[in-house]
Short mmCIF file of C-alpha atoms and ligand atoms in Angstrom, two decimals:
data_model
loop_
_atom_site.label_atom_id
_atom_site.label_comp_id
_atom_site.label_asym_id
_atom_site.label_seq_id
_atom_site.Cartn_x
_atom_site.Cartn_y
_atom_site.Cartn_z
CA UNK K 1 0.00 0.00 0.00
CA UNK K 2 1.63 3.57 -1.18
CA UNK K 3 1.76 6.07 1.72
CA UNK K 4 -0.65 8.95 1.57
CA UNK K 5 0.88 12.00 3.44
CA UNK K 6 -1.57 14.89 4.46
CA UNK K 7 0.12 18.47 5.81
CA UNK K 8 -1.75 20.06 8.44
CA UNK K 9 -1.50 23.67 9.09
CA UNK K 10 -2.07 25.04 12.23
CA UNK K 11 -1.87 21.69 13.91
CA UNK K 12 -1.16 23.28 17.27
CA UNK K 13 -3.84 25.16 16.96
CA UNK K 14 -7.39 23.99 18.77
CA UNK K 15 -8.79 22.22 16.31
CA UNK K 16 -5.42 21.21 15.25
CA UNK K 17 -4.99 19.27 18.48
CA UNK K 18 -7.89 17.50 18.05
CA UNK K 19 -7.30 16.34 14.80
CA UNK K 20 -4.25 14.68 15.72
CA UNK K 21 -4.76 11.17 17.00
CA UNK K 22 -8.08 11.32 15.18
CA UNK K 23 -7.10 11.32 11.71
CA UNK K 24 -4.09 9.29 12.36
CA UNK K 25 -4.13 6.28 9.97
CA UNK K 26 -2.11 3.13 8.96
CA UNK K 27 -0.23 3.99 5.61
CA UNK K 28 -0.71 8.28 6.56
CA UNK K 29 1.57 10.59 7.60
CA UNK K 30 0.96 13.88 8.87
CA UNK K 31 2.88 16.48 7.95
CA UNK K 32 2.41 18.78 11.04
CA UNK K 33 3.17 22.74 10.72
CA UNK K 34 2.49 25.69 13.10
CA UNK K 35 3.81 28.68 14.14
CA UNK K 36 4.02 27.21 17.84
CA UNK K 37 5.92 24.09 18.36
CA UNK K 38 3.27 21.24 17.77
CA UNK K 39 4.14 18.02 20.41
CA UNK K 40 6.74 15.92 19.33
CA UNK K 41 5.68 12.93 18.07
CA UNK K 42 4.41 9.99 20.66
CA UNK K 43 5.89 6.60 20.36
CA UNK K 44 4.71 5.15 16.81
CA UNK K 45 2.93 8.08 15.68
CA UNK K 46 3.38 8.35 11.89
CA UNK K 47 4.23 12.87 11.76
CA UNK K 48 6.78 14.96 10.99
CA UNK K 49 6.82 18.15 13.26
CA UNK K 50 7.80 21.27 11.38
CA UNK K 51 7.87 24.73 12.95
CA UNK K 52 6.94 28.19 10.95
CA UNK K 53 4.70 30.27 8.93
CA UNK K 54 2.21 29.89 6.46
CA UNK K 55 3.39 33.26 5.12
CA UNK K 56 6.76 32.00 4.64
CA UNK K 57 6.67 30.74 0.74
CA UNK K 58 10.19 29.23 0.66
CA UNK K 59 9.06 27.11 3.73
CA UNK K 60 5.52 26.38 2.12
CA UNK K 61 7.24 25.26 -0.64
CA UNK K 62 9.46 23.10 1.10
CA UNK K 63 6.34 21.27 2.67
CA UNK K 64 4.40 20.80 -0.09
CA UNK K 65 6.47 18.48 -1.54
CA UNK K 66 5.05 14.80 -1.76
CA UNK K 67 1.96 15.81 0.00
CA UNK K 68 -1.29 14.38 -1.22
CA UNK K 69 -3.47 16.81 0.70
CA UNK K 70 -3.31 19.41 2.56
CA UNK K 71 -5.96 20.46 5.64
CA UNK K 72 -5.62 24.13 6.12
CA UNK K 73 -6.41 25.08 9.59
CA UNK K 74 -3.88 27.38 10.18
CA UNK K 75 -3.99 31.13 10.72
CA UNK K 76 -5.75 33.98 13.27
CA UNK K 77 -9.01 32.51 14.65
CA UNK K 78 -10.73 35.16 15.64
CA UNK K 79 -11.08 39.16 15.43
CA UNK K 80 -7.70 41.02 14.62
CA UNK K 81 -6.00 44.68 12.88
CA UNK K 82 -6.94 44.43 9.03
CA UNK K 83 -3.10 44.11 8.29
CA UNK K 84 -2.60 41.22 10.67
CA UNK K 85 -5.41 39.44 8.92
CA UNK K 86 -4.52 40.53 5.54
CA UNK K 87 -1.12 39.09 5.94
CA UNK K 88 -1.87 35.66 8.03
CA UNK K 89 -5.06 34.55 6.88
CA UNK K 90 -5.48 35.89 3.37
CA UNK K 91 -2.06 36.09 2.07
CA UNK K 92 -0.80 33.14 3.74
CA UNK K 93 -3.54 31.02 2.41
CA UNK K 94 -2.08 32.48 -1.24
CA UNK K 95 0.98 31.72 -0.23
CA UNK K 96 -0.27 27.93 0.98
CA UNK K 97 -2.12 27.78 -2.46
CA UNK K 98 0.43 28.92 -5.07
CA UNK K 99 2.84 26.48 -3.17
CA UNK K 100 0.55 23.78 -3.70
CA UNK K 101 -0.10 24.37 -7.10
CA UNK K 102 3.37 24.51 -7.92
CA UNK K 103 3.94 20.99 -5.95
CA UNK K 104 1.25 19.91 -7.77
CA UNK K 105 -0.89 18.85 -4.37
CA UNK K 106 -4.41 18.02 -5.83
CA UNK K 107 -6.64 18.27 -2.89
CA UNK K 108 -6.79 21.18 -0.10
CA UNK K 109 -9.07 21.76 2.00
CA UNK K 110 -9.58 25.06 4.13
CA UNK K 111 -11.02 25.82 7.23
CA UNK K 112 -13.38 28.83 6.96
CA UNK K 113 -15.50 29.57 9.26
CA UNK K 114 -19.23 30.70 10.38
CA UNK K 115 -18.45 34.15 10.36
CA UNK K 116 -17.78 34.21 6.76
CA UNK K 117 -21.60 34.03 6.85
CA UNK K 118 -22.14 35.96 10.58
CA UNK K 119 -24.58 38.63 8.92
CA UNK K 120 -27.04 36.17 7.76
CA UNK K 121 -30.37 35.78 9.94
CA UNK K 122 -30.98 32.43 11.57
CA UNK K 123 -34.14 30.68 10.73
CA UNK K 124 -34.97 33.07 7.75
CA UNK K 125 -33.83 30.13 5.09
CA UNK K 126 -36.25 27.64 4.79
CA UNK K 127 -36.49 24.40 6.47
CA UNK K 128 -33.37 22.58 5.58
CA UNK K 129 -31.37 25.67 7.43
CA UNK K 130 -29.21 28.23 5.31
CA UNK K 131 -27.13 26.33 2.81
CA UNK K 132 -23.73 25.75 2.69
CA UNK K 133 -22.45 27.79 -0.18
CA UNK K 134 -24.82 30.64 0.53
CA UNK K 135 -23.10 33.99 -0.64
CA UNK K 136 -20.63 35.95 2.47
CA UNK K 137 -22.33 38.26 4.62
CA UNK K 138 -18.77 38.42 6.67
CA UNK K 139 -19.36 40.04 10.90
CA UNK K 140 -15.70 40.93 11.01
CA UNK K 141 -12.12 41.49 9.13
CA UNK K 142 -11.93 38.07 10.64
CA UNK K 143 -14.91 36.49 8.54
CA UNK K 144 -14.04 38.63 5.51
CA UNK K 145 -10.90 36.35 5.33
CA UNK K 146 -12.76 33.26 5.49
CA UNK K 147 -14.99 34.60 2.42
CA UNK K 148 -11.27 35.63 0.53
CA UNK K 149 -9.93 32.08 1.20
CA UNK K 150 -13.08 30.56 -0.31
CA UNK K 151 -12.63 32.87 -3.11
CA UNK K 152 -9.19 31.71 -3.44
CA UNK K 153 -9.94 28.19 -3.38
CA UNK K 154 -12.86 28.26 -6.12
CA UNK K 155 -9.97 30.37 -8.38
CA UNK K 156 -7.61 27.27 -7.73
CA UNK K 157 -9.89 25.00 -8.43
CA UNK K 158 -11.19 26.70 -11.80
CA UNK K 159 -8.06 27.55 -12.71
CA UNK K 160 -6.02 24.44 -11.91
CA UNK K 161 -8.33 21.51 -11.25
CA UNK K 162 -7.55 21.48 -7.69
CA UNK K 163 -10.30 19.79 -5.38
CA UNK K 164 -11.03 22.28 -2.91
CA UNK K 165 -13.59 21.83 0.00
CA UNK K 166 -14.23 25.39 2.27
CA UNK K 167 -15.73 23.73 5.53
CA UNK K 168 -17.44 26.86 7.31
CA UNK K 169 -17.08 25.66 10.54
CA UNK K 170 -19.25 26.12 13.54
CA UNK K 171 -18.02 25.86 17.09
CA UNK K 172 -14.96 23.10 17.09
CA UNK K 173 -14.82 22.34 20.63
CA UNK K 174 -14.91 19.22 22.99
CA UNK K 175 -17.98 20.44 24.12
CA UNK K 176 -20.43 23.05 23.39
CA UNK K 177 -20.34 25.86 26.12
CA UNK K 178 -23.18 27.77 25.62
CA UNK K 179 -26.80 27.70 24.11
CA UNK K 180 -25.47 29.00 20.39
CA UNK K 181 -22.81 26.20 20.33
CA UNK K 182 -26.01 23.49 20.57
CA UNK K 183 -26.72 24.76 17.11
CA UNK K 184 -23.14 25.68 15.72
CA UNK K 185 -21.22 22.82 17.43
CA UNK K 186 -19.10 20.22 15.11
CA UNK K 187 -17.90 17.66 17.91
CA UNK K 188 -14.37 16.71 17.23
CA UNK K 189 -15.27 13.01 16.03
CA UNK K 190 -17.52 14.49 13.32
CA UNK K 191 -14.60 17.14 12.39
CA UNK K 192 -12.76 14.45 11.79
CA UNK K 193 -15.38 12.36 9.65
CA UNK K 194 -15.80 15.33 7.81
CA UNK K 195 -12.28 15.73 6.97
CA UNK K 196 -11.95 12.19 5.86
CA UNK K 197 -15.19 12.65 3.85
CA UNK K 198 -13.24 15.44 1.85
CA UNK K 199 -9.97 13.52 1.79
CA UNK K 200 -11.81 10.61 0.60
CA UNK K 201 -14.12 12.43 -2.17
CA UNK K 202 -14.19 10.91 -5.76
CA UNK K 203 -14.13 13.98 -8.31
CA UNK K 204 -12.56 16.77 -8.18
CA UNK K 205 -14.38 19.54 -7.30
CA UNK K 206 -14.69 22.91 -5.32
CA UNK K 207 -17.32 22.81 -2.24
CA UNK K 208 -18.60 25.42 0.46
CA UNK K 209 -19.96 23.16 3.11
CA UNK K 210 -21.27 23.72 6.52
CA UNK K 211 -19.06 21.96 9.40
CA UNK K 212 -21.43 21.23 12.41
CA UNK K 213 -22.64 17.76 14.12
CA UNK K 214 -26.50 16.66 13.79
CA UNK K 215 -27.47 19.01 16.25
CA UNK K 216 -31.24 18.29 17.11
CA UNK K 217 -31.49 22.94 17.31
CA UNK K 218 -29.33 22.78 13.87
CA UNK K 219 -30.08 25.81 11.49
CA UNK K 220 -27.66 25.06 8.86
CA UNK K 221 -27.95 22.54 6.40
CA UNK K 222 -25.84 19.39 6.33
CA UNK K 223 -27.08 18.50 2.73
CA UNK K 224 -23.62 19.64 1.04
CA UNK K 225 -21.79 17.56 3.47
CA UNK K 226 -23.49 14.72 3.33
CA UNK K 227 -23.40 14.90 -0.60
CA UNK K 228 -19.62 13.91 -0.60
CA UNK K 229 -20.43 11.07 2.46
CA UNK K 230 -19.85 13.01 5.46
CA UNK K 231 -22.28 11.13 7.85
CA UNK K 232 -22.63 13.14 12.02
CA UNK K 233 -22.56 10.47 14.58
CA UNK K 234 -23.30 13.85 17.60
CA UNK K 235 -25.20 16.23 18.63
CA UNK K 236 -25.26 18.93 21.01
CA UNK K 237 -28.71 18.56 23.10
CA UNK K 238 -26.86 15.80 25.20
CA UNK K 239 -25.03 18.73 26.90
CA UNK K 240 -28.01 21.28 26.72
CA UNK K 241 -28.31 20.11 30.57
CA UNK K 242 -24.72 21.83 30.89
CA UNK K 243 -24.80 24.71 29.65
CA UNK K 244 -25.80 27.79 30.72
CA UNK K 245 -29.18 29.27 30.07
CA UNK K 246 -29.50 31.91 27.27
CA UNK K 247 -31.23 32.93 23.99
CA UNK K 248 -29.87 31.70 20.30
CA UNK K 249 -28.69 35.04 18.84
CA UNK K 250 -30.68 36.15 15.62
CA UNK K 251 -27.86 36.31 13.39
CA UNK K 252 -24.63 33.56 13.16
CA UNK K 253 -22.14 35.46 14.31
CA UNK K 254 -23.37 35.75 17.71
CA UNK K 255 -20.84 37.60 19.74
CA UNK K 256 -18.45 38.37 16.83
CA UNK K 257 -21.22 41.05 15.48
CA UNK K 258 -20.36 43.61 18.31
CA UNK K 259 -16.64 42.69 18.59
CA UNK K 260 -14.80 46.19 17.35
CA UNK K 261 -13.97 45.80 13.92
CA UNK K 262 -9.91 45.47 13.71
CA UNK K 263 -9.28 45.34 17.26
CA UNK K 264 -7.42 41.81 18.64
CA UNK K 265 -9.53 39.56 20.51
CA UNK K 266 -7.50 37.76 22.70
CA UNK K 267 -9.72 35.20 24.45
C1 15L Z 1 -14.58 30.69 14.80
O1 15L Z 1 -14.42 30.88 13.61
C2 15L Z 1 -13.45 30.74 15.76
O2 15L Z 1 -12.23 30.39 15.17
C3 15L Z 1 -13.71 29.88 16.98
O3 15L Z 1 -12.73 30.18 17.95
C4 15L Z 1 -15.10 30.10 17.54
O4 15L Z 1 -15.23 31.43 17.98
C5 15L Z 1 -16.13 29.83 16.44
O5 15L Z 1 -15.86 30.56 15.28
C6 15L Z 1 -17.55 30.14 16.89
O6 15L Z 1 -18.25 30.91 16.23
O7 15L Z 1 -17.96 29.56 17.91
#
C-alpha cells in the first residue's frame, strides 16, 4: 500500500490538536506545521513536526512536496488589525495555495469559518437551514478572510483543477459551552469524519460546506456535506443540561457582530 501523506497547518492550533490522533491512519503521515511548536511525536505516531509560517513561501514550498493533501487550519481565529489578517489569513492562504499548485498537491481543504456568513439571519432560510455555499455576509475582518480564502480556493480549483472543500465551521470544541454552540457545534469526532469525507471524495471539485454535528437545534444545512459522504454520529442537546441558560442570537455570528472591527480579541 503507497503512503498517503496529508500536511496540516495550524496543527497546534485547537482544532489542530484534536485532529491529531483522530485522523491518524495506517499507511498516513501527517505532515504537522504551526507557528508554535506542535508536540513531538508519541511513540509510533506516523508525523513529521515542522515549525513556521504559512506566510513563509520558501518554507511552504518546502512542505508541499510529496503531499497528497493538505488540511488548512492554520492562521488567526478570531477578530484582529486588518493588516494582521490581511497578511496571516489571506495572504498566507495564497501563499499555501500557489505552493501547492506549484507541488502539484491536488486536494486542499480550508477551514473557513461561520463568520464568513455571521450577517445572515438564523431561521430566515427555509427548512433545511441556510445552505452551505450561501453567498458571504462576513461580521468581522476576521470572517471577511474566510470569504477571501473561499474565493481563493474556487480560483484554484477553476483555474487548476484542484479539489477544494471550504468547511465553514461552527463551534470546534470538545464540548459546546453555551446555548449557540447546541446549534453551531461540530464535535471533534464528526470534524474528523468530515475531513476524511473530503480527503476521501471521488471527483474533483470545489465545495462550500457547513461543518457542524446533527445538532437536534441545527439551522444550517448538512445536505452539502453529506453529498460527498460526510455522515454526524453527535449532537449537542446531550449537553443542553450543561450549559448555561440563554437565547440563540438572531444572526450567526453571535458575539463576533459587536466585537470592534480590527481590534485583537485575545480570548
Ligand atoms: C470561529 O471561527 C473561531 O475560530 C472559533 O474560535 C469560535 O469562535 C467559532 O468561530 C464560533 O463561532 O464559535
Amino acid at each position: 500500500m503507497s503512503q498517503q501523506r496529508v500536511l496540516i497547518t495550524g496543527a497546534a492550533g485547537i482544532v489542530g490538536r484534536l485532529m491529531r490522533t483522530r485522523l491518524a491512519r495506517p499507511g498516513r503521515v501527517l505532515r504537522l506545521l504551526d507557528i508554535a511548536q506542535p508536540d513531538p511525536a508519541g511513540s509510533g505516531e506516523a508525523v513529521e513536526i515542522h515549525t513556521g509560517s504559512v506566510t513563509d513561501a520558501a518554507l511552504m514550498a518546502d512542505l508541499c512536496h510529496d503531499v497528497d493533501a493538505i488540511i488548512h487550519l492554520g492562521g488567526i481565529s478570531r477578530e484582529d488589525s486588518w493588516e494582521r489578517i490581511l497578511e496571516v489569513n489571506i495572504d498566507g492562504t495564497h501563499t499555501l495555495l500557489e505552493a501547492a499548485r506549484v507541488a502539484g498537491v491536488p486536494r486542499v481543504v480550508l477551514a473557513s469559518s461561520n463568520h464568513a456568513v455571521g450577517f445572515r439571519a438564523i431561521g430566515q432560510d427555509g427548512s433545511d437551514g441556510l445552505a452551505g455555499d450561501s453567498s458571504p455576509r462576513p461580521d468581522t475582518y476576521y470572517g471577511v478572510s474566510k470569504a477571501a480564502i473561499e474565493s481563493l480556493g474556487s480560483l484554484y480549483h477553476s483555474r487548476f483543477g484542484m479539489d477544494v472543500s471550504c468547511l465553514r465551521i461552527g463551534s470546534c470544541f470538545e464540548r459546546p459551552a453555551d446555548v449557540r454552540q447546541l446549534s453551531f457545534w461540530l464535535s471533534p469526532d464528526d470534524c474528523a469524519r468530515l475531513l476524511e469525507a473530503c480527503l476521501a471524495t471521488a471527483e474533483p471539485g470545489y465545495r462550500v460546506l457547513w461543518g457542524v454535528s446533527a445538532n437536534t437545534r441545527a439551522v444550517v444545512s448538512l445536505a452539502e456535506a453529506e453529498a460527498i459522504g460526510y455522515r454526524s454520529l453527535d449532537d449537542a442537546e446531550r449537553f443542553a443540561a450543561s450549559v448555561p441558560p440563554g437565547e440563540l442570537p438572531s444572526l450567526v455570528g453571535g458575539a463576533f457582530i459587536e466585537t470592534p472591527l480590527g481590534q485583537h480579541n485575545p480570548l
